[in-house]
Amino acid sequence: MNRLRTLLASAVVGTLLAGPVIGTMAQDATPAADHSDIEIAYVLHGLNAFTERIKTGAEDAGRDYGVTVEVFGDASFDTPTHQAFFDAAMQRGFDGIAVIPLPGDQWITPIQQATDAGIPLVGANITALETALTAWVGQDEYNSGVILGGQMIDQLEKAGVTEGKVAVGICSAAATALQDRDHGLRKAFEGSNYEVLPTQEVLIPVPDNYGRWENVMAANPDAVAAVGLCSIDIPNLAQLKERTGGAWLVGGYDLDPPTLQAIKDGWAAVTVGQQEYLQGYLPVRALAEHLINGTPMVEGWLEGPTEVVTIDNVDAYVSRQTDNQVQYDYYQEYMDENFADLQASARPYDDLAHPGMPRATPTP
Amino acid sequence: MSESALKAPARNEQGEPSRSFLQRLLQIDEIGVIGALVILIVLLSVTAGDKFLTTQNFINVSRQASYVAIMAVGMVFVIAMGDIDLSVGSIWMLSSVMMAIALRDNYHILIAVAVCMIVATVCGLVNGALSVALGIPTIIVTLGTLSLYRGLGLVVTNATPVSGYNLDTWFFQWIGGRDPVFGVWISVWAAIIVGIFGWILFNHTAFGRRVQAIGSNRQAALFSGIRIARTRIMVMTLMGFIVGIAAVVALAFNRNGSPTVGVGTELSVIAATIIGGTALSGGSGSVLGAILGALIIALIQNGLALLAVPPAWSTAVTGIVIIVAVTLDYFIKRRA
């Protein structure tokens, strides 16, 4: 009996002592083990509200995987400046680099140099098909235009408007990603009774963008809709519509808080989002998994499906886009469902070279 | 010798040689820019008449020109003194985001406005002080502060627009709105008021004459006892102050403090000032001309949009029209 009591007592004590050890190990699993000696650079294409969410995604991934992440970007959106950041990242010996190559054809040499030096790379947001990149994260820009165009037609028909002119604005005429959006938008309107007007350049700085839209809509007083291809357009169009009492519908891109507010207030009809948080998180995650585990680098296209936001579902997006914790929690669940295994989730990289291909992108 | 050859030229009651109406017209300093403006308006009336010649369109264009016009008034002083300020766009951005932050943090509107004006004025003061202390031209100093001020603006905003404050206030409704009588945007009235004060300061005060004297002949100005360093600091500070005014009215209209504001604005401001007849070499200037120059630039953009000129062409066309406007001004002045 005494031996049994001793045995039981030892078992209890042992369990009590083991508990904290097990708990500590469990805590070590989240946050991740320390891999801070692994350094990953993320070279953005600029600095604004949109890239800030990419940066947040990248930094969250860094924290989750215990690696050191440094994000580079300049508000100028100037290519030589960002190429200099990329060069500096190579010079400083970062173990992996994620990059937004704007524009893709000017990044052939820097990316080749990094590839030759054996530095693993992942591209995001802007395609660079002429470069040596073999992994890319982002949305199908062409298809996003098709989706947006389809949504605009739906909204116009709901409003009882079955024909008329649609004004289109592009904030940077030379950006190929925006051109792809434009082509997709026009594809959606093909065969309809709507006339999509030639695209006008409306610039990036807010006052200039507003002034340009003011002129475009003054030139087309009978337009039934205005579509902006950049994130700054919807807030300005919403203000313009409010001030002028315009009856035209407003559509555009991205889920910036002022854009979501414009939809909530009824000034804008629809916006499409490209899940830029994933464009920050997934490249860092891909690099971290490769560098930590020694597994082959992911190859292919990690597609972030285009999201559609209208008055019917805007509330669900408002908290996600304004609260980093809500955003983090949402995407952790999202990635568990859709990107549990990055390589298995990846589409062939060559799919990026064929705009207009039928897509499996789900429309919410 | 014929009688006609001996005949004395006609004179007016004051005994001065009589001039024809055309000759008197050509004597106006701003005749070049006025001529360019008239030609542009006529051209646009012919090519885009039904959309161009509307009251609403002119109201829009005047507002679009107002921010550059306000800043161009300050730039007249800078350029007339023989300097250039490349940081005006960045000062605009930094002061407006600071004001937006103050509003977001629930400070009284007047305090927020004061923050904007103080930040802008201090930026101008720093430009002037650095230039004097380091003994280098303001173009070099402001090449650096262009990045410094914009960088500070990005730091305080985290590169994201600042919003989330109450827009149903007199500031946004009235300052950011239109006057009830003529329906003109308040920013246009601000440009007119700044223009009037700027014109008086430049043309009818000792300060204005000192500015022109320094730009005309720095050595002579120095020998005549003008304190060049002090004047330079005052001019750059004035420039900052005037940018602050533009930032206040622009924020009232745009409603959010955007870190993208002002990118490239310095070029438009300098172009407006030069088109308006202010000599790049210094020594003379025209406040009215600068305001009209801003209007010309806005009309060009307006015309390109109304005529649906393809985006790839619009930048080139803007440059061509500016060159033509400046050339026209040069030839008209030479003829005068």
XYZ file of C-alpha atoms in Angstrom:
700
model
C 0.000 0.000 0.000
C 2.759 2.418 0.986
C 4.527 1.584 -2.270
C 1.316 2.296 -4.192
C 0.810 5.606 -2.389
C 4.395 6.521 -3.161
C 3.862 5.592 -6.760
C 0.657 7.618 -6.986
C 2.192 10.569 -5.194
C 5.173 10.480 -7.543
C 2.831 10.366 -10.510
C 0.898 13.380 -9.248
C 4.033 15.363 -8.489
C 5.548 14.384 -11.785
C 2.433 15.520 -13.621
C 2.393 18.768 -11.762
C 6.011 19.389 -12.612
C 5.585 18.353 -16.241
C 2.585 20.639 -16.733
C 4.505 23.906 -16.854
C 7.111 22.347 -19.117
C 4.438 21.177 -21.544
C 2.725 24.542 -21.269
C 5.972 26.332 -22.063
C 6.508 24.156 -25.097
C 2.958 24.894 -26.215
C 3.598 28.591 -25.750
C 6.774 28.267 -27.774
C 4.652 27.050 -30.701
C 2.877 30.414 -30.710
C 4.747 32.777 -31.022
C 7.204 30.916 -33.230
C 10.631 29.778 -32.271
C 13.290 32.379 -32.661
C 14.641 32.474 -36.182
C 15.576 36.112 -36.004
C 18.920 35.335 -37.579
C 16.993 34.762 -40.791
C 16.455 38.144 -42.423
C 13.905 38.793 -45.116
C 13.567 42.043 -47.021
C 10.316 43.223 -48.547
C 10.783 45.882 -51.211
C 7.481 47.643 -51.909
C 6.767 49.835 -54.921
C 5.753 52.860 -52.868
C 4.250 54.035 -49.619
C 0.550 54.770 -49.168
C -2.477 53.399 -47.372
C -2.606 50.413 -49.701
C 1.038 49.381 -49.289
C 0.702 49.892 -45.553
C -1.556 46.834 -45.470
C 0.972 44.847 -47.466
C 3.589 45.908 -44.937
C 1.345 44.825 -42.065
C 0.916 41.402 -43.654
C 4.652 41.042 -44.141
C 5.431 42.025 -40.573
C 2.756 39.701 -39.194
C 4.295 36.826 -41.129
C 7.703 37.741 -39.793
C 6.421 37.674 -36.255
C 4.559 34.393 -36.761
C 7.631 32.662 -38.159
C 10.103 34.337 -35.846
C 12.145 35.779 -38.698
C 13.378 39.343 -39.063
C 11.498 41.289 -41.693
C 12.480 44.708 -42.966
C 10.155 46.564 -45.321
C 11.438 49.146 -47.776
C 9.380 51.717 -49.636
C 9.267 55.338 -50.691
C 6.226 57.535 -51.263
C 7.539 58.608 -54.627
C 6.681 55.243 -56.256
C 9.866 55.918 -58.168
C 11.423 52.820 -59.780
C 15.140 53.750 -59.434
C 14.611 54.457 -55.745
C 13.095 51.040 -55.158
C 15.715 49.340 -57.260
C 18.266 50.968 -54.978
C 16.463 49.467 -51.979
C 16.633 46.072 -53.683
C 20.355 46.480 -54.353
C 20.898 47.518 -50.754
C 19.001 44.449 -49.549
C 21.334 42.243 -51.566
C 24.369 44.135 -50.309
C 23.243 43.747 -46.718
C 22.951 40.020 -47.186
C 19.255 39.430 -46.627
C 18.467 35.729 -46.803
C 15.388 36.225 -48.940
C 13.705 39.104 -50.730
C 10.074 39.760 -51.559
C 9.599 42.462 -54.154
C 6.886 44.410 -55.930
C 8.551 45.013 -59.305
C 7.060 48.180 -60.706
C 7.212 48.098 -63.658
C 8.122 44.486 -64.328
C 10.260 45.033 -67.394
C 12.680 47.300 -65.533
C 13.492 44.637 -62.963
C 15.047 42.041 -65.232
C 18.638 42.805 -64.275
C 18.225 43.288 -60.508
C 16.177 40.117 -60.194
C 18.634 38.157 -62.344
C 21.510 39.365 -60.166
C 19.713 38.208 -57.042
C 18.868 34.871 -58.642
C 22.478 34.356 -59.734
C 23.565 35.103 -56.179
C 21.251 32.351 -54.953
C 18.886 34.637 -53.060
C 15.345 33.232 -53.003
C 12.780 35.694 -54.337
C 9.025 36.095 -54.399
C 7.218 38.749 -56.407
C 3.868 40.317 -55.563
C 1.216 42.733 -56.799
C 2.828 43.574 -60.151
C 3.835 40.820 -62.545
C 7.316 40.699 -64.040
C 7.034 37.913 -66.541
C 10.256 38.830 -68.306
C 12.288 38.334 -65.148
C 13.629 35.248 -63.432
C 10.876 35.261 -60.812
C 9.160 31.914 -60.412
C 6.845 32.697 -57.517
C 4.268 35.471 -57.379
C 1.426 36.525 -55.107
C -1.454 38.645 -56.265
C -4.750 38.926 -57.999
C -5.596 38.441 -61.620
C -5.702 42.097 -62.621
C -7.442 41.465 -65.909
C -10.069 39.319 -64.258
C -10.555 41.884 -61.500
C -11.538 44.308 -64.233
C -13.959 41.762 -65.662
C -15.464 41.228 -62.206
C -15.748 44.956 -61.569
C -17.320 45.511 -64.975
C -19.844 42.762 -64.338
C -20.705 44.230 -60.970
C -21.129 47.708 -62.474
C -23.528 46.311 -65.073
C -25.506 44.604 -62.300
C -25.659 47.816 -60.290
C -26.687 49.859 -63.329
C -29.438 47.403 -64.198
C -30.652 47.411 -60.616
C -30.858 51.198 -60.886
C -32.908 50.848 -64.044
C -30.163 52.156 -66.334
C -29.728 49.939 -69.359
C -27.534 52.104 -71.572
C -25.250 55.119 -71.459
C -21.662 56.253 -71.161
C -19.209 54.953 -68.613
C -16.259 57.191 -67.771
C -13.020 55.467 -66.804
C -10.049 57.013 -65.016
C -6.507 55.658 -64.594
C -4.166 57.243 -62.076
C -1.013 56.232 -63.919
C -1.420 55.577 -67.608
C 1.876 53.706 -67.907
C 1.173 51.095 -65.209
C 0.564 47.722 -66.900
C -1.398 46.337 -63.940
C -3.852 49.209 -64.323
C -3.958 48.687 -68.061
C -4.874 45.034 -67.443
C -7.716 46.186 -65.191
C -8.880 48.527 -67.909
C -8.862 45.776 -70.533
C -10.793 43.448 -68.255
C -13.348 46.154 -67.495
C -13.920 46.776 -71.202
C -14.228 43.045 -71.817
C -17.062 42.885 -69.311
C -18.940 45.644 -71.108
C -18.490 44.091 -74.555
C -21.780 43.422 -76.238
C -23.717 45.571 -73.773
C -25.565 48.796 -74.532
C -23.123 50.808 -72.475
C -20.409 52.867 -74.124
C -17.128 52.770 -72.216
C -15.346 56.047 -72.924
C -11.600 56.330 -73.612
C -9.672 56.110 -70.374
C -8.528 59.426 -68.927
C -5.457 59.886 -66.763
C -6.564 61.220 -63.393
C -3.270 61.236 -61.446
C -2.404 60.092 -57.919
C -2.206 63.206 -55.682
C -5.636 63.678 -54.130
C -6.327 67.308 -55.172
C -5.120 66.631 -58.710
C -7.151 63.427 -58.901
C -10.275 65.267 -57.791
C -9.711 68.072 -60.286
C -9.207 65.628 -63.131
C -12.372 63.718 -62.283
C -14.208 67.029 -62.056
C -13.135 67.799 -65.604
C -13.943 64.308 -66.897
C -17.468 64.352 -65.493
C -17.988 67.931 -66.719
C -17.003 66.718 -70.167
C -19.518 63.889 -69.911
C -22.554 65.230 -68.077
C -24.691 62.402 -69.427
C -22.408 59.627 -68.137
C -24.246 56.934 -66.210
C -21.202 55.656 -64.335
C -17.646 56.549 -63.372
C -15.081 53.846 -62.734
C -11.683 54.484 -61.196
C -8.893 51.969 -61.545
C -6.917 53.098 -58.488
C -7.544 53.170 -54.757
C -7.760 56.964 -54.557
C -10.587 57.301 -57.060
C -13.679 56.204 -55.155
C -13.288 58.636 -52.212
C -12.833 61.544 -54.640
C -15.651 60.408 -56.914
C -17.922 60.049 -53.913
C -17.166 63.615 -52.835
C -17.672 64.898 -56.365
C -20.979 63.107 -56.657
C -22.123 64.494 -53.325
C -21.160 68.045 -54.248
C -22.580 68.033 -57.742
C -25.626 65.888 -57.098
C -24.555 63.559 -59.888
C -26.750 60.588 -60.623
C -23.955 58.457 -62.069
C -22.870 55.297 -60.292
C -19.372 55.018 -58.863
C -17.166 51.939 -58.916
C -13.515 51.249 -58.349
C -10.794 49.509 -56.484
C -9.528 48.568 -53.069
C -10.951 48.608 -49.592
C -9.484 51.746 -48.033
C -11.625 52.988 -45.135
C -12.856 56.108 -47.001
C -13.890 53.846 -49.894
C -15.838 51.532 -47.617
C -17.438 54.561 -45.984
C -18.464 55.862 -49.398
C -20.181 52.546 -50.087
C -21.831 52.537 -46.693
C -23.108 56.076 -47.289
C -24.438 55.125 -50.698
C -22.136 57.380 -52.739
C -20.322 54.468 -54.321
C -21.898 51.304 -55.661
C -19.107 48.755 -55.707
C -15.445 48.271 -55.034
C -13.206 45.281 -55.609
C -10.359 44.333 -53.327
C -7.205 42.393 -54.020
C -6.451 41.160 -50.501
C -3.203 43.060 -50.274
C -2.626 41.689 -46.786
C -1.948 38.319 -48.418
C 0.472 40.016 -50.803
C 2.465 40.929 -47.728
C 2.006 37.769 -45.677
C 2.371 34.974 -48.219
C 5.697 36.018 -49.784
C 7.314 36.276 -46.355
C 5.744 33.000 -45.303
C 6.992 31.253 -48.460
C 10.511 32.547 -47.906
C 10.451 31.786 -44.186
C 9.280 28.196 -44.675
C 11.999 27.636 -47.260
C 14.740 29.193 -45.169
C 13.725 27.629 -41.856
C 12.863 24.137 -43.045
C 15.185 23.848 -46.018
C 12.257 22.729 -48.191
C 12.171 23.701 -51.881
C 11.072 27.236 -52.589
C 7.428 27.553 -53.627
C 6.967 28.022 -57.341
C 3.904 29.298 -59.106
C 1.169 31.833 -58.651
C -0.451 32.187 -55.251
C -3.641 33.842 -56.348
C -5.486 36.165 -53.979
C -9.064 36.057 -55.230
C -10.747 39.367 -55.949
C -13.248 40.450 -53.337
C -16.407 42.342 -54.181
C -17.878 44.846 -51.741
C -21.268 46.504 -52.109
C -23.773 47.975 -49.693
C -24.954 44.433 -48.976
C -21.714 43.232 -47.382
C -19.670 46.359 -46.587
C -20.088 46.101 -42.822
C -18.199 42.833 -42.753
C -15.200 44.509 -44.342
C -15.109 47.724 -42.358
C -13.791 46.208 -39.135
C -11.346 43.994 -41.001
C -9.837 46.903 -42.848
C -9.604 49.219 -39.841
C -8.531 46.845 -37.075
C -5.232 45.026 -37.488
C -6.165 42.301 -35.011
C -9.444 41.594 -36.757
C -7.554 41.499 -40.044
C -4.958 39.135 -38.617
C -7.528 36.759 -37.144
C -9.539 36.738 -40.360
C -6.558 35.881 -42.518
C -5.213 33.225 -40.201
C -8.480 31.350 -40.671
C -8.551 32.183 -44.372
C -5.043 30.854 -44.953
C -5.784 27.695 -42.977
C -8.644 27.014 -45.378
C -7.079 28.155 -48.643
C -3.317 28.185 -48.271
C -2.573 25.390 -45.827
C 0.048 24.032 -48.217
C 1.508 26.811 -50.322
C 2.855 24.616 -53.108
C -0.397 22.715 -53.384
C -2.309 26.021 -53.492
C -0.149 27.511 -56.224
C -1.328 27.817 -59.802
C 1.145 27.385 -62.658
C 3.294 30.501 -62.978
C 2.635 30.557 -66.718
C -1.037 31.271 -66.071
C 0.047 34.873 -65.481
C 1.096 35.113 -69.103
C -2.377 34.454 -70.400
C -4.753 37.237 -69.438
C -8.325 36.503 -70.280
C -8.040 32.806 -69.478
C -11.131 31.444 -67.775
C -10.482 31.721 -64.070
C -11.592 29.712 -61.106
C -11.641 32.874 -58.982
C -14.775 32.653 -56.856
C -17.064 35.631 -56.956
C -18.454 36.238 -53.483
C 13.283 119.789 -95.952
C 9.586 119.135 -95.991
C 7.259 120.694 -93.521
C 6.136 117.295 -92.297
C 9.692 116.351 -91.356
C 9.952 119.407 -89.182
C 6.614 118.743 -87.575
C 6.974 117.864 -83.850
C 5.379 114.598 -82.620
C 1.885 114.907 -81.139
C 1.757 115.358 -77.419
C -0.966 114.981 -74.829
C -2.081 117.544 -72.287
C 0.785 116.576 -69.956
C 3.286 117.127 -72.698
C 4.118 113.432 -73.042
C 4.303 111.804 -76.489
C 0.851 110.489 -77.424
C 0.531 106.739 -77.585
C -2.086 104.749 -79.428
C -4.410 102.465 -77.550
C -2.371 99.478 -78.712
C 0.838 101.017 -77.499
C -0.715 101.751 -74.133
C -2.010 98.191 -73.966
C 1.424 96.758 -74.689
C 2.883 98.743 -71.829
C 0.907 96.678 -69.285
C 3.317 94.317 -67.539
C 0.924 91.375 -67.638
C -0.090 91.837 -71.256
C 1.816 88.731 -72.319
C 0.049 86.376 -69.932
C -3.283 88.082 -70.533
C -2.772 87.580 -74.255
C -1.930 83.917 -73.750
C -4.985 83.478 -71.563
C -7.286 85.129 -74.082
C -5.927 83.014 -76.927
C -6.346 79.835 -74.851
C -9.920 80.723 -73.941
C -10.756 81.478 -77.568
C -9.204 78.201 -78.735
C -11.080 76.159 -76.153
C -14.293 78.012 -76.868
C -14.015 77.032 -80.514
C -12.964 73.419 -79.952
C -14.933 72.516 -76.827
C -17.411 75.363 -76.706
C -20.534 73.697 -75.413
C -18.756 72.104 -72.473
C -16.125 74.766 -71.900
C -18.229 77.908 -71.955
C -20.384 77.112 -68.972
C -20.504 78.885 -65.634
C -20.024 75.607 -63.796
C -16.909 74.825 -65.787
C -15.358 78.195 -65.008
C -16.216 77.756 -61.337
C -14.530 74.349 -61.381
C -11.427 75.624 -63.145
C -11.065 78.607 -60.847
C -11.078 76.274 -57.842
C -8.630 73.888 -59.463
C -6.296 76.839 -60.063
C -6.762 78.424 -56.645
C -4.252 76.381 -54.616
C -1.440 76.869 -57.126
C -2.448 80.521 -57.487
C -2.153 81.120 -53.745
C 1.283 79.529 -53.604
C 2.383 81.297 -56.769
C 1.851 84.641 -55.010
C 4.523 83.635 -52.510
C 6.754 82.247 -55.229
C 6.769 85.668 -56.935
C 8.686 87.052 -53.957
C 11.089 84.103 -53.923
C 11.875 84.172 -57.628
C 11.981 87.977 -57.824
C 14.636 87.820 -55.126
C 16.635 85.489 -57.333
C 15.852 82.262 -55.481
C 13.606 79.224 -55.951
C 11.681 77.143 -53.427
C 11.295 73.486 -54.373
C 9.718 72.445 -51.088
C 6.293 74.069 -51.410
C 4.516 70.806 -52.249
C 6.073 69.088 -49.263
C 5.270 71.992 -46.935
C 1.686 71.787 -48.160
C 1.563 68.090 -47.360
C 3.202 68.290 -43.936
C 1.130 71.235 -42.726
C -2.141 69.772 -43.966
C -1.595 66.338 -42.415
C -0.606 67.972 -39.127
C -3.861 69.915 -39.221
C -5.780 66.735 -40.000
C -4.110 64.958 -37.085
C -5.086 67.808 -34.764
C -8.701 67.536 -35.959
C -8.675 63.766 -35.545
C -7.359 64.215 -32.013
C -10.343 66.462 -31.246
C -8.574 69.786 -31.011
C -10.654 72.852 -31.757
C -10.726 73.793 -35.418
C -8.993 77.108 -34.802
C -6.179 75.334 -32.996
C -5.898 72.888 -35.883
C -5.719 75.790 -38.332
C -3.071 77.417 -36.168
C -1.084 74.177 -36.194
C -1.198 74.152 -39.984
C -0.102 77.772 -40.282
C 2.650 77.408 -37.703
C 4.053 74.244 -39.261
C 4.052 75.783 -42.729
C 5.573 79.058 -41.554
C 8.266 77.298 -39.550
C 9.125 75.160 -42.580
C 9.603 78.326 -44.591
C 11.645 79.879 -41.799
C 13.880 76.809 -41.653
C 14.428 77.032 -45.411
C 15.488 80.651 -45.128
C 17.578 80.168 -42.030
C 19.420 77.174 -43.445
C 20.141 79.029 -46.655
C 21.557 81.999 -44.773
C 23.434 79.986 -42.177
C 25.010 77.640 -44.684
C 25.501 80.308 -47.318
C 23.957 78.210 -50.078
C 21.185 79.031 -52.540
C 17.656 78.202 -51.453
C 17.234 75.929 -54.459
C 19.804 73.601 -52.912
C 18.389 73.857 -49.413
C 14.853 73.244 -50.584
C 16.015 70.299 -52.670
C 16.790 68.717 -49.320
C 13.822 70.003 -47.355
C 11.519 68.793 -50.134
C 12.355 65.259 -48.989
C 12.697 66.125 -45.312
C 9.253 67.687 -44.959
C 7.541 65.013 -47.020
C 9.352 62.330 -45.070
C 8.204 63.834 -41.785
C 4.676 63.869 -43.135
C 4.919 60.185 -43.984
C 6.280 59.390 -40.546
C 3.485 61.124 -38.662
C 0.777 59.632 -40.879
C 2.347 56.228 -41.401
C 1.809 56.919 -45.097
C -1.958 56.638 -44.687
C -4.591 59.344 -45.132
C -5.791 61.009 -41.927
C -9.526 61.214 -41.489
C -12.158 60.224 -38.953
C -13.164 63.692 -37.755
C -16.454 65.527 -37.845
C -17.109 67.035 -41.261
C -20.353 68.755 -40.276
C -18.634 71.885 -39.048
C -18.501 75.436 -40.347
C -14.928 74.828 -41.454
C -15.705 72.067 -43.916
C -19.130 73.376 -44.869
C -18.134 77.016 -45.386
C -14.384 77.198 -45.982
C -14.659 74.036 -48.049
C -17.813 75.235 -49.752
C -19.031 77.961 -52.072
C -20.063 81.513 -51.355
C -23.837 82.021 -51.343
C -23.806 85.006 -53.707
C -21.671 84.075 -56.685
C -21.357 80.348 -56.070
C -17.574 80.604 -56.238
C -15.504 78.275 -54.058
C -14.055 79.922 -50.983
C -10.536 78.862 -51.997
C -10.897 81.165 -55.016
C -11.745 84.062 -52.732
C -8.727 83.114 -50.641
C -6.571 83.306 -53.765
C -8.000 86.727 -54.609
C -7.425 88.074 -51.087
C -3.900 86.646 -50.920
C -3.314 88.123 -54.360
C -4.424 91.589 -53.299
C -2.249 91.567 -50.195
C 0.627 90.103 -52.165
C 0.296 92.777 -54.841
C 0.336 95.565 -52.275
C 3.285 94.028 -50.429
C 5.280 93.471 -53.609
C 4.574 96.747 -55.375
C 3.844 99.290 -52.670
C 6.028 98.526 -49.682
C 9.675 98.945 -48.901
C 9.876 95.201 -48.328
C 8.727 94.500 -51.871
C 11.195 96.976 -53.285
C 14.013 95.407 -51.290
C 13.092 91.978 -52.661
C 13.246 93.262 -56.223
C 16.442 95.176 -55.591
C 18.184 92.061 -54.274
C 17.059 90.058 -57.280
C 18.032 92.810 -59.662
C 21.562 93.415 -58.432
C 22.681 91.742 -55.243
C 25.914 93.705 -54.940
C 24.189 97.020 -55.405
C 21.543 96.025 -52.899
C 24.249 95.103 -50.404
C 26.085 98.354 -50.904
C 22.891 100.325 -50.524
C 22.446 98.885 -47.049
C 19.765 96.290 -47.709
C 20.068 93.402 -45.266
C 20.013 90.540 -47.698
C 20.160 87.715 -45.179
C 17.270 89.066 -43.160
C 15.194 89.723 -46.294
C 15.847 86.224 -47.573
C 14.677 84.690 -44.312
C 11.584 86.900 -44.356
C 10.739 85.955 -47.936
C 11.107 82.217 -47.319
C 9.063 82.508 -44.142
C 6.397 84.405 -46.062
C 6.425 81.624 -48.668
C 5.802 79.054 -45.946
C 3.007 81.154 -44.462
C 1.279 81.468 -47.818
C 1.584 77.714 -48.425
C -0.129 77.286 -45.055
C -3.101 79.293 -46.316
C -3.321 77.048 -49.382
C -3.101 73.970 -47.152
C -5.969 75.159 -44.937
C -8.390 75.846 -47.796
C -7.338 72.672 -49.616
C -7.964 70.514 -46.555
C -11.344 72.133 -46.054
C -12.266 71.049 -49.545
C -10.541 67.646 -49.728
C -11.626 66.658 -46.206
C -8.783 64.288 -45.481
C -5.117 64.818 -44.784
C -3.487 62.872 -47.551
C 0.237 62.187 -47.702
C 0.010 62.235 -51.500
C -0.920 65.912 -51.553
C 1.502 68.294 -53.201
C 3.579 65.814 -55.170
C 4.948 67.767 -58.115
C 3.088 70.913 -57.080
C 6.290 72.941 -56.881
C 6.737 72.627 -60.631
C 3.206 73.899 -61.278
C 3.744 76.793 -58.879
C 7.062 77.769 -60.460
C 5.596 77.389 -63.957
C 2.626 79.595 -63.045
C 4.960 82.247 -61.657
C 7.216 82.230 -64.715
C 4.307 82.195 -67.164
C 2.953 85.165 -65.245
C 6.014 87.180 -66.142
C 8.234 86.927 -63.080
C 11.797 86.921 -64.316
C 13.645 83.712 -63.474
C 16.807 85.782 -63.175
C 15.142 87.876 -60.479
C 14.550 91.579 -60.086
C 10.936 91.799 -61.159
C 7.697 89.980 -60.848
C 3.964 90.111 -61.155
C 1.507 88.836 -58.584
C -1.410 89.231 -60.963
C 0.591 87.466 -63.646
C 1.311 84.537 -61.330
C -2.386 84.121 -60.566
C -3.214 84.265 -64.261
C -0.418 81.774 -64.892
C -2.049 79.341 -62.463
C -5.322 79.845 -64.309
C -3.641 79.068 -67.631
C -2.258 75.790 -66.279
C -5.666 74.795 -64.914
C -7.352 75.733 -68.203
C -4.897 73.567 -70.125
C -5.772 70.561 -67.967
C -9.445 71.373 -68.254
C -9.239 71.667 -72.033
C -7.366 68.393 -72.390
C -10.053 66.593 -70.407
C -12.932 68.242 -72.252
C -11.344 67.350 -75.578
C -10.645 63.797 -74.345
C -7.009 63.996 -75.330
C -5.434 60.549 -74.753
C -3.442 60.363 -71.503
C -0.215 59.595 -73.347
C -0.487 62.945 -75.136
C -1.787 65.133 -72.345
C 1.538 65.493 -70.510
C 3.341 66.461 -73.712
C 0.586 68.873 -74.731
C 0.713 70.549 -71.316
C 4.412 71.203 -71.770
C 3.949 72.517 -75.306
C 1.212 74.939 -74.298
C 3.296 76.260 -71.388
C 6.244 76.871 -73.718
C 3.964 78.648 -76.178
C 2.490 80.792 -73.404
C 5.921 81.817 -72.133
C 7.151 82.512 -75.671
C 4.101 84.619 -76.414
C 4.708 86.596 -73.247
C 8.348 87.135 -74.244
C 7.530 88.394 -77.746
C 4.723 90.670 -76.626
C 6.941 92.223 -73.962
C 9.781 92.654 -76.433
C 7.460 94.406 -78.850
C 6.278 96.645 -76.028
